[in-house]
XYZ file of C-alpha atoms in Angstrom:
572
model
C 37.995 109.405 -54.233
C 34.547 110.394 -52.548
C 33.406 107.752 -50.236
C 31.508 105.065 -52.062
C 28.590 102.236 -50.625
C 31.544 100.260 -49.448
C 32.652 103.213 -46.940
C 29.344 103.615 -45.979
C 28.748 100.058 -45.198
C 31.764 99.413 -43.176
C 30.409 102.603 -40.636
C 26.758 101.196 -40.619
C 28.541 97.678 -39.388
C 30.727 99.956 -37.032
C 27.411 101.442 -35.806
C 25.683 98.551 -35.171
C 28.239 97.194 -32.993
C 30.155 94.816 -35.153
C 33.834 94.165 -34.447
C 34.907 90.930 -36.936
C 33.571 90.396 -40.203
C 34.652 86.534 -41.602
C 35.129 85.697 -44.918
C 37.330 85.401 -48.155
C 38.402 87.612 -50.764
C 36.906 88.036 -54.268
C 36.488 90.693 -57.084
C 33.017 91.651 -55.962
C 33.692 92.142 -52.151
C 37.581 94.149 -52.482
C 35.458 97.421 -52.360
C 34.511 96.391 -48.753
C 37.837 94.880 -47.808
C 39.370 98.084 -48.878
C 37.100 99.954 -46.837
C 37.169 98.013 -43.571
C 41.289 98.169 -43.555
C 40.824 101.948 -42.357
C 37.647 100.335 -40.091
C 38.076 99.079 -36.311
C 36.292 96.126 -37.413
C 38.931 93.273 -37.819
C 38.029 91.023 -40.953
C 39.157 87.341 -40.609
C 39.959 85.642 -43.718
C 39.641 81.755 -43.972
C 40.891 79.791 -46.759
C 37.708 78.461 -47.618
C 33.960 80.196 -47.115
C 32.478 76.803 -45.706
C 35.248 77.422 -42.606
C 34.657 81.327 -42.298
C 31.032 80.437 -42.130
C 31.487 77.875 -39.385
C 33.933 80.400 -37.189
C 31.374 83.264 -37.445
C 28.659 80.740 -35.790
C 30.504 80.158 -33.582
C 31.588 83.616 -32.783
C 27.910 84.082 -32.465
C 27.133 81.410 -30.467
C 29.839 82.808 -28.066
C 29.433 86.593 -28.171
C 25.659 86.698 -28.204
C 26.069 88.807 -31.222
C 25.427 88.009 -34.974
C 27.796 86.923 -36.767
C 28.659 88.596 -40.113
C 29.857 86.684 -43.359
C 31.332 88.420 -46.663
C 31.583 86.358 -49.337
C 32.262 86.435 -53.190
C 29.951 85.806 -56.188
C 29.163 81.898 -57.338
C 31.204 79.543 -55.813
C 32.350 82.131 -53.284
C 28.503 81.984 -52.341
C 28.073 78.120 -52.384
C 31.180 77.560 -50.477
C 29.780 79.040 -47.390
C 25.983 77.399 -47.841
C 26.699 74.573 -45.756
C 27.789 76.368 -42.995
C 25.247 79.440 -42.964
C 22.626 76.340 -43.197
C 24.023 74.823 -40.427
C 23.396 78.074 -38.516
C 20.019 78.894 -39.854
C 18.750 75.445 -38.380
C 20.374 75.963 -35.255
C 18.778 79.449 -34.657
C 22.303 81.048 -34.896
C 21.945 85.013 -35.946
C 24.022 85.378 -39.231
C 24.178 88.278 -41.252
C 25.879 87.187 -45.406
C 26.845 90.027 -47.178
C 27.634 88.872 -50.670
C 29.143 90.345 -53.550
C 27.382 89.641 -57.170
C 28.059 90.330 -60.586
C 27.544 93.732 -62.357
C 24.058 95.351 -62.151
C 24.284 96.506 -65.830
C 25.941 92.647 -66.800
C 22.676 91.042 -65.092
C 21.487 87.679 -67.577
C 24.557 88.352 -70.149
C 26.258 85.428 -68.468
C 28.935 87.011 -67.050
C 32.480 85.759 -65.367
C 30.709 83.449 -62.249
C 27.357 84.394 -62.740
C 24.863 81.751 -61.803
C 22.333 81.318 -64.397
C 21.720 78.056 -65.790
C 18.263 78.471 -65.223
C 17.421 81.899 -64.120
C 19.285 85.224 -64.599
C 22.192 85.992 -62.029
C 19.869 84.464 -59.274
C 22.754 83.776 -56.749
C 19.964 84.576 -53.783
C 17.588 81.787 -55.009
C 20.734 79.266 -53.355
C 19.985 81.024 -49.465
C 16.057 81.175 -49.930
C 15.552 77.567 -48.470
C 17.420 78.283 -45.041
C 17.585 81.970 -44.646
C 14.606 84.021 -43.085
C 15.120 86.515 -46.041
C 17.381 87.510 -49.008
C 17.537 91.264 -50.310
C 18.993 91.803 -53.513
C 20.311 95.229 -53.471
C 19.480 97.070 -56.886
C 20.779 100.584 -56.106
C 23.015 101.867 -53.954
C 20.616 104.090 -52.313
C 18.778 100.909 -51.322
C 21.941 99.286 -49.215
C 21.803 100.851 -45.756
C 17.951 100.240 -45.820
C 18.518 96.036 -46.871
C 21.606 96.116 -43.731
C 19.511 97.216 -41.295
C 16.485 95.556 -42.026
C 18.968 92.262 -42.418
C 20.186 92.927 -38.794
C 16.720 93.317 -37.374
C 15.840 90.147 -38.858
C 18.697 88.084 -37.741
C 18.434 88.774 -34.594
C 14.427 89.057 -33.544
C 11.904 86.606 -32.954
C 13.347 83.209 -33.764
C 17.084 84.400 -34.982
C 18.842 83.117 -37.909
C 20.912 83.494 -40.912
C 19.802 86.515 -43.884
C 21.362 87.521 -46.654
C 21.947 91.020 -48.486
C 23.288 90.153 -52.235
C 24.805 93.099 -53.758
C 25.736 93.633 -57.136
C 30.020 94.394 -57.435
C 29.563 98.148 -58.884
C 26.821 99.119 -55.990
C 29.765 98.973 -53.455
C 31.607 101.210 -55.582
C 29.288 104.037 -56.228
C 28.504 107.075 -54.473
C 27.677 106.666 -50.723
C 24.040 106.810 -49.562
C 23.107 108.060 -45.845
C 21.935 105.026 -44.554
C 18.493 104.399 -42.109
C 18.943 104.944 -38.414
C 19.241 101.113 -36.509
C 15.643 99.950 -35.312
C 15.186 98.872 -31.662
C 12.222 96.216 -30.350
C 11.920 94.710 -26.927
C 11.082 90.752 -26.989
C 7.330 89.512 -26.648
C 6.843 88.461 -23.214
C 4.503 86.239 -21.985
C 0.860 87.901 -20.322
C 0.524 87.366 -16.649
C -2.641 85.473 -17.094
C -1.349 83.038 -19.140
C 1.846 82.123 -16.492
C -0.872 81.826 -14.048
C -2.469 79.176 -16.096
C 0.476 77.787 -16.633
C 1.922 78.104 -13.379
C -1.419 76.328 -11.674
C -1.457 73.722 -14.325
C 2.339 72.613 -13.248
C 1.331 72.751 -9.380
C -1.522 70.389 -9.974
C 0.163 68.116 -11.648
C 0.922 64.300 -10.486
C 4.012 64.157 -12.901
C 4.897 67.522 -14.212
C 8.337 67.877 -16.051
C 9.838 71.268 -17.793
C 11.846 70.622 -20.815
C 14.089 72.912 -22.037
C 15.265 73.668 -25.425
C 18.206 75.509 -26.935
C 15.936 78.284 -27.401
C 16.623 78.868 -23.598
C 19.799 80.223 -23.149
C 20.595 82.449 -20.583
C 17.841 82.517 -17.970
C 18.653 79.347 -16.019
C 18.278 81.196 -12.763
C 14.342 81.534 -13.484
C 13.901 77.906 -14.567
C 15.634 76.488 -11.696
C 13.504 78.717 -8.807
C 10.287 77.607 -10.440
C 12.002 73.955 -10.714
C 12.927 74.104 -6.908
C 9.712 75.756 -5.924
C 7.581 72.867 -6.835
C 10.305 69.732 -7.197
C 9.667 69.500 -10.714
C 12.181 67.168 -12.682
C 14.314 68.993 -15.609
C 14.615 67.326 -19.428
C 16.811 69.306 -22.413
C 17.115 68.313 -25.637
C 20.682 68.192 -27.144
C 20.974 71.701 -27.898
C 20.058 72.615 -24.149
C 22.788 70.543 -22.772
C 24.227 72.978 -20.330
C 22.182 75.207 -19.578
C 21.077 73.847 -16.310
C 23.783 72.092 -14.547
C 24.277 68.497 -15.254
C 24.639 67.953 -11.588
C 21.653 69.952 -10.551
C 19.314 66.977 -8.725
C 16.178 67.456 -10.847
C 18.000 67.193 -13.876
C 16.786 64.207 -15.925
C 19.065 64.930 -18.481
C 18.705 64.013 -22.098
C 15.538 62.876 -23.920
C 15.565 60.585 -27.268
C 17.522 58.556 -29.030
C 20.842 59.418 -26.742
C 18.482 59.895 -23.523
C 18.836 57.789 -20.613
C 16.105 55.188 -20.056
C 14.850 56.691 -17.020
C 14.515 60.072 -18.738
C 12.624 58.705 -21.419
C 10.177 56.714 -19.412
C 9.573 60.190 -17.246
C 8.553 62.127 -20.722
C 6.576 59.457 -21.282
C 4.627 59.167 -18.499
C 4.084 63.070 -17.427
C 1.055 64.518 -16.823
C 1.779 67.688 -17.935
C 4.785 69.376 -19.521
C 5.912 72.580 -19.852
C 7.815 72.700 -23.239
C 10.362 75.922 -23.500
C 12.201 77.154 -26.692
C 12.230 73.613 -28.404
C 11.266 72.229 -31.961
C 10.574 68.601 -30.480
C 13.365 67.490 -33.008
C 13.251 63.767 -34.233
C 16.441 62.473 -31.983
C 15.005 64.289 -28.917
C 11.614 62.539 -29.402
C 12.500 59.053 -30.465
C 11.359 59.988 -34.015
C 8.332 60.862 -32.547
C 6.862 57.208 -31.602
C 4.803 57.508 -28.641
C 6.374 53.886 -27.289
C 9.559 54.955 -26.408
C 9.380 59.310 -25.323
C 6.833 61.714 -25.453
C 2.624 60.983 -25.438
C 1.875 64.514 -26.166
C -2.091 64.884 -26.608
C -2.220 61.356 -25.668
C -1.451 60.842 -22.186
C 0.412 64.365 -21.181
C -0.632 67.867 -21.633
C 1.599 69.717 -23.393
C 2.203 74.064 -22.563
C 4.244 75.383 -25.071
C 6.242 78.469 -25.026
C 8.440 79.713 -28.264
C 9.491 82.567 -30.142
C 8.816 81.480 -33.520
C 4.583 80.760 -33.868
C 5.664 78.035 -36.485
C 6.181 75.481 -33.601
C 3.640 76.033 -31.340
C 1.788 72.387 -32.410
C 3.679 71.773 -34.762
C 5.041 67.951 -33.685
C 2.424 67.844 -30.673
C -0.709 69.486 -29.799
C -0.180 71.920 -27.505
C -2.996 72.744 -24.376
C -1.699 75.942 -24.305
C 0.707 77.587 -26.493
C 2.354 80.951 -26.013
C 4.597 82.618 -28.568
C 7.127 84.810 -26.409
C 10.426 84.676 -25.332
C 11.419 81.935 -23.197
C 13.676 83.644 -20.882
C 10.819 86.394 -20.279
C 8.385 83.798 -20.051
C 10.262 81.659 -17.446
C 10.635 83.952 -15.497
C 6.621 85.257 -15.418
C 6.010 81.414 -14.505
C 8.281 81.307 -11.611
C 6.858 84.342 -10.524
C 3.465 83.312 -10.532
C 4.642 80.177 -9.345
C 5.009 81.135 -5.629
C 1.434 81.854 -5.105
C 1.359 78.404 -4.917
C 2.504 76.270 -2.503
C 5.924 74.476 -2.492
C 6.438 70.402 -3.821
C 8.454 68.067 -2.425
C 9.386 64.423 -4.520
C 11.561 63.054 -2.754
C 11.657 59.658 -4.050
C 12.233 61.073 -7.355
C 14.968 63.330 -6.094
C 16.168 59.699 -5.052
C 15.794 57.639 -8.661
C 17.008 60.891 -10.360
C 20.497 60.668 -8.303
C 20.786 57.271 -8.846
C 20.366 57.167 -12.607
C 22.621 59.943 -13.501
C 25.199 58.756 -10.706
C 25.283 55.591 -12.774
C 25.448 56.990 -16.109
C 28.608 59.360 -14.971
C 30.224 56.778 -12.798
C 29.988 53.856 -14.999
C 31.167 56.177 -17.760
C 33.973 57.058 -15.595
C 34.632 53.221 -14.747
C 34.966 52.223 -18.741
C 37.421 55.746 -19.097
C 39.664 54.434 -16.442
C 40.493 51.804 -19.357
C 44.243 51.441 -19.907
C 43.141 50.454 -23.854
C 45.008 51.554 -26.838
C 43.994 52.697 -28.809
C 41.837 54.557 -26.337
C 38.012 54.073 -25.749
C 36.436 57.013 -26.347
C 34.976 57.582 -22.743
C 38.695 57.449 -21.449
C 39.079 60.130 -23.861
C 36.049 62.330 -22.585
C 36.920 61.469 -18.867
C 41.100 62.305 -19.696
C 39.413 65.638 -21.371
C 37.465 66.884 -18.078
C 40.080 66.019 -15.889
C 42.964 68.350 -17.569
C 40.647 71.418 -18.646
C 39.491 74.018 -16.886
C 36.038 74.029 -15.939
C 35.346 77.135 -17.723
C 35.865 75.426 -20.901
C 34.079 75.922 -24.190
C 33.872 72.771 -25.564
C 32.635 72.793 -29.251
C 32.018 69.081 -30.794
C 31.478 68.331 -34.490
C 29.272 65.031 -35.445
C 29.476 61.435 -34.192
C 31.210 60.417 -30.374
C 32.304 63.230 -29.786
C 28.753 65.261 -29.754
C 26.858 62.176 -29.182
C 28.942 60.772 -26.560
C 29.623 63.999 -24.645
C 25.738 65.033 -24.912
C 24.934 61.807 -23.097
C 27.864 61.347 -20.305
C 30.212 64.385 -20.358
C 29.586 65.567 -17.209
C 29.932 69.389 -17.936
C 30.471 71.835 -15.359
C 28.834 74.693 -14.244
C 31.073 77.044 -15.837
C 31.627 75.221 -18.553
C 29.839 75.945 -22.087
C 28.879 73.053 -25.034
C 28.555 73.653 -28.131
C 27.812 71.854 -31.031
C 25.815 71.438 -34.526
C 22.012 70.257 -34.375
C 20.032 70.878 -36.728
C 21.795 70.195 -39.837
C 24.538 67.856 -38.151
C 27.613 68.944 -39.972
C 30.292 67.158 -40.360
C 33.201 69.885 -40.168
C 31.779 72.109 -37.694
C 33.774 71.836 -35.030
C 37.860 73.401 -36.274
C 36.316 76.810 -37.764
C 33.756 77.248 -34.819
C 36.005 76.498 -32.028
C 38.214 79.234 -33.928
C 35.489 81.710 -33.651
C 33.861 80.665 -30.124
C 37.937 81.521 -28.886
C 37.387 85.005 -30.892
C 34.477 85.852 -28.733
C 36.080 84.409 -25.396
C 39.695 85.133 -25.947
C 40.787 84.567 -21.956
C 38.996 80.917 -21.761
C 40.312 77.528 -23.053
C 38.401 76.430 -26.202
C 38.673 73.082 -27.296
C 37.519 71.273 -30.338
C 36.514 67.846 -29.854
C 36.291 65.934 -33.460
C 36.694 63.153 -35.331
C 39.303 62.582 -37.757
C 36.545 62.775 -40.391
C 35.479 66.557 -39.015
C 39.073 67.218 -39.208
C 39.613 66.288 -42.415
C 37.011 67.939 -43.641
C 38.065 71.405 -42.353
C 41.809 71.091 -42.411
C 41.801 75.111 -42.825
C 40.805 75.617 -39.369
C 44.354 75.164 -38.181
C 46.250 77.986 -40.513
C 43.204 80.688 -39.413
C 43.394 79.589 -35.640
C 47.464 79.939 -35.845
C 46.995 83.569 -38.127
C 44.702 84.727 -35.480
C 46.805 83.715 -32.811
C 43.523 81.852 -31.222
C 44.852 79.156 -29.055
C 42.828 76.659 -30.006
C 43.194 73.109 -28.614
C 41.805 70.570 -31.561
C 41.135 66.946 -29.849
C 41.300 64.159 -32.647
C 39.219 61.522 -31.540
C 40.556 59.193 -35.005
C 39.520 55.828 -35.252
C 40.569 56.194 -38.980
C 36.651 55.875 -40.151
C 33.336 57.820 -40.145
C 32.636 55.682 -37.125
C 29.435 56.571 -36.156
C 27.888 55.526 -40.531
C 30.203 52.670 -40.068
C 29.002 50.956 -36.724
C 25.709 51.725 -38.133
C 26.047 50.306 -41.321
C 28.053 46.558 -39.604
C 25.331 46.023 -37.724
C 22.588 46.551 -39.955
C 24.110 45.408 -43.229
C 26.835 42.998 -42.088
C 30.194 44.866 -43.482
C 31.189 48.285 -43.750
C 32.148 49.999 -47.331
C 32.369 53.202 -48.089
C 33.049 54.504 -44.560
C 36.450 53.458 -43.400
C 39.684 55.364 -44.120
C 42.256 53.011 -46.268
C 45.460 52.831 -48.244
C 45.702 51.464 -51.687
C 46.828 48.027 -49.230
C 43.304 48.226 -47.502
C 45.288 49.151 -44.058
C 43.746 51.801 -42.175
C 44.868 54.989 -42.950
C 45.056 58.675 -41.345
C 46.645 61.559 -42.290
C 49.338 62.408 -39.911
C 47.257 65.828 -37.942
C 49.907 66.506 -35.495
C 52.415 66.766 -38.379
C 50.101 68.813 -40.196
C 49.480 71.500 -37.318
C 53.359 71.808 -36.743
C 53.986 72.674 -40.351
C 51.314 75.126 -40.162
C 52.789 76.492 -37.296
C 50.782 75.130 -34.238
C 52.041 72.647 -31.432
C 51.270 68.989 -32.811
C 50.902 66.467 -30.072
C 50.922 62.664 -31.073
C 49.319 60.145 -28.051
C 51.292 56.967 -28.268
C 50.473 55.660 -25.135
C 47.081 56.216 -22.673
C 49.301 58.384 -20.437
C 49.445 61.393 -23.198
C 46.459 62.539 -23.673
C 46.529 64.254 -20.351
C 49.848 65.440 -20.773
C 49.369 66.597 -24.239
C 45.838 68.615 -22.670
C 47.713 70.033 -20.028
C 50.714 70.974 -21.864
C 48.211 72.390 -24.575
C 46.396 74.643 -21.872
C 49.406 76.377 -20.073
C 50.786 76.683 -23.652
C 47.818 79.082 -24.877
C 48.645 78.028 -28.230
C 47.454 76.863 -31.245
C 47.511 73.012 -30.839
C 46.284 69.655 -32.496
C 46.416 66.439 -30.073
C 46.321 63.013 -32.313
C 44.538 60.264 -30.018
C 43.813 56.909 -31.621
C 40.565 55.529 -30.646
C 38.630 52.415 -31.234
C 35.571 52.138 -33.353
C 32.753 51.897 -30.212
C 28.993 53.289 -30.654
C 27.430 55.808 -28.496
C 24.885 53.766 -25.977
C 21.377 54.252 -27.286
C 18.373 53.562 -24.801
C 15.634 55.852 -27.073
C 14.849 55.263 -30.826
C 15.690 56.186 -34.361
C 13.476 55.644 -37.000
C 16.204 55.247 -39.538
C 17.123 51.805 -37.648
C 13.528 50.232 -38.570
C 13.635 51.250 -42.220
C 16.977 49.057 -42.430
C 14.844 46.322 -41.268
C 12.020 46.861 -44.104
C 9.537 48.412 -41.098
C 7.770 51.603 -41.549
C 4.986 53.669 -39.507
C 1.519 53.097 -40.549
């Protein structure tokens, strides 16, 4: 057989760098399953697309590198929209490759064609998320709509795309396809980090918050920091990449943010705003009592990739679209024409406000409760992991909590959903954050609710030999809806996990990982969680740890909108 699109598909991804493709099987996509088991690329199959979806963020959000999805026609497609949603929000480069019913069968209603109300319009699902769908008509058109998807994905703001390509494209005659197009990042012009730069020296209160838009170029942020003793905030995606223990690190603003850090945003003069949408649990849904007084009281100088944001919550003094890392740096550059800061007494409340917030949380995790409180949990989990650790959290204590007073190290890496939230997250990406860092200890930290919902996580982690450690924190309910829900309301219904009795009920997860071949772990007493961790880490394999917790909210010193709508208030 002469090679087909398929063949020719598989060596574009080789060429462009790609070594795992995730996904699940279908009748459109075999072509290009056929063709990549002759390929270096390694596909990873999942038992459902949400989960492949989740483990190639992840593997993204690891590797640096976009993450590539194949999925089937219909429900193959919907399957995986939650999770390529969850990494469009998050800025998470995603390439979906989907299969799609016959060209020539297009609006006949064929097998899994969606068309209630259009004709085989699969694409029209992706539109509201993605940053653009190709529908591939001809096979001469494929290698153009891959490399085009690739150079979307991963420049200016990145995110998830989508090339949708009809089943019989993939299995006719190969096209040459286009060579891969290169661009260098917009930086920021040296004028403009002067007038930044000056603005930030001047100031009686300056503060630099960074967003998860800044990644990698810490170094930069913390000489122009240093240089003139300006205090650090991060929103929860940017947890991490300064240290926590750095001592100009506020911390977290918002609904989770400490009190102190939220009075600072408020009160700054001027603030230097850095790869960050100004999202509404970083900015206390925005009310100018409790974080930010953007345009009010403080200045604002925005930097960010995507032109979109620039003003888009705040109005911005200055606003720059370039890359943050380049754009750091040009500041702290321009920065030492200036002379050097010194705060001491700010140096001073900083210490003592985050010294309190870890040590207090490190009092309440010395608890000998069992169940356990979740902080004991958290404090049990930093104590028996290597600092290295990728920790990847799903929704509810376990990102909220950690965000606010896990004390990560330097070395260490957190990851977790943001934009969308998503409950089930955490198994599948953990899975393919250990794909991308196969020699460091991965662990997910979730909920018995994230669990449940993405009970495949365990089979692909144990067929891929990824030694996973899953963390249960399972107080038998969606704890976070329920707590909210008590005290607003006066019961809970609808969010606790019962038998037919009304007892609280859980599935048995340590059970469940031994009989799909991982170590199971079951705490019984507050001594086994750090056994269990420890025994899990030396192990290097695939292993679920069971720890009963109580039902305890996340401390929150900002504010949440949500809350006051409960009450019957709304903004004016």
């Amino acid at each position: 057989m002469t090679a087909t699109s398929a063949h020719a598909l598989v060596a574009q991804l080789e060429d462009l760098g790609v070594s795992h493709v995730f996904g699940t099987c279908g009748h459109t996509n075999i072509a290009v399953l056929d063709a990549l088991a002759d390929s270096r690329i390694r596909f990873v199959i999942a038992r459902h697309e949400q989960a492949a979806a989740h483990a190639a963020d992840g593997y993204a959000r690891v590797s640096g590198e976009p993450g590539v999805l194949l999925v089937h026609v219909g429900p193959g497609l919907t399957n995986a929209t939650t999770g390529v949603l969850t990494a469009a929000l998050d800025s998470v480069p995603m390439v979906v490759i989907s299969g799609d019913v016959p060209s020539y069968y297009h609006g006949r209603h064929p097998h899994q064609e969606i068309n209630l109300h259009a004709d085989a319009d699969q694409a029209a699902v992706f539109r509201p998320f993605v940053k653009r769908a190709w529908n591939v008509h001809r096979a001469q058109d494929l290698g153009r709509a891959v490399e085009r998807a690739f150079w979307t994905a991963t420049t200016g703001r990145p995110g998830a795309v989508l090339v949708n390509v009809p089943m019989d494209v993939f299995s006719r005659a190969a096209e040459p396809y286009p060579p891969v197009s290169r661009a260098e990042p917009p930086g920021l012009p040296a004028e403009v980090a002067e007038r930044i730069a000056a603005a930030l020296a001047g100031a009686e209160r300056p503060l630099i918050y960074a967003g998860g838009g800044l990644r990698d170029d810490a170094e930069a942020l913390l000489r122009l920091a240093e240089h003139l003793d300006i205090p650090i905030a991060h929103s929860l995606m940017a947890k991490g990449t300064v240290p926590d223990a750095h001592p100009l690190v506020l911390g977290m603003t918002g609904f989770w943010g400490l009190e102190l850090t939220n009075d600072y945003a408020r009160d700054a003069d001027v603030v230097l705003a850095l790869g960050t949408r100004f999202a509404e649990t970083d900015s206390s849904s925005w009310d100018p009592r409790f974080t930010w007084t953007l345009g009010e009281r403080s200045r604002l100088l925005q930097i960010d990739i995507d032109p979109a944001e620039i003003g888009r919550n705040y109005p911005a003094e200055i606003g720059a679209v370039a890359d943050a890392g380049l754009a750091i740096r040009a500041i702290a550059g321009a920065a030492t024409s200036h002379p050097a800061a010194s705060r001491p007494a700010l140096r001073e409340r900083i210490r003592a406000a985050r010294s309190e917030l870890f040590g207090a949380s490190r009092e309440r995790g010395r608890a000998d409760d069992f169940p356990l409180r979740p902080e004991r949990i958290l404090a049990d989990l930093r104590d028996s992991v290597p600092p290295d650790t990728i920790l990847v959290t799903d929704v509810g204590w376990n990102k909220n909590g950690v965000a606010q007073c896990y004390e990560l190290p330097p070395e260490g890496r957190f990851i977790t959903p943001g934009g969308a939230s998503t409950m089930g997250f955490g198994p599948a990406a953990a899975v393919g954050a250990q794909l991308a860092a196969p020699g460091r200890t991965v662990v997910a930290l979730i909920g018995d609710g994230g669990m449940g919902a993405q009970l495949p996580a365990v089979p692909l982690a144990v067929e891929l030999g990824a030694p996973v450690i899953f963390v249960v924190m399972n107080n038998r309910s969606h704890g976070t809806i329920s707590d909210l829900q008590s005290a607003h309301f006066g019961r809970s219904h609808g969010c606790d996990f019962t038998d037919p009795s009304g007892r609280p009920y859980s599935p048995d997860f340590a059970a469940l990982a031994r009989a799909c071949g991982a170590d199971g772990h079951t705490v019984t007493a507050p001594e086994d969680l750090r056994t269990a961790l420890r025994k899990a880490v030396a192990d290097r394999r695939p292993a679920v740890i069971d720890v009963p917790m109580v039902n305890e909210p996340v401390p929150t010193p900002g504010h949440w909108n949500i809350k006051d709508i409960y009450r019957g208030v709304f903004p004016v």
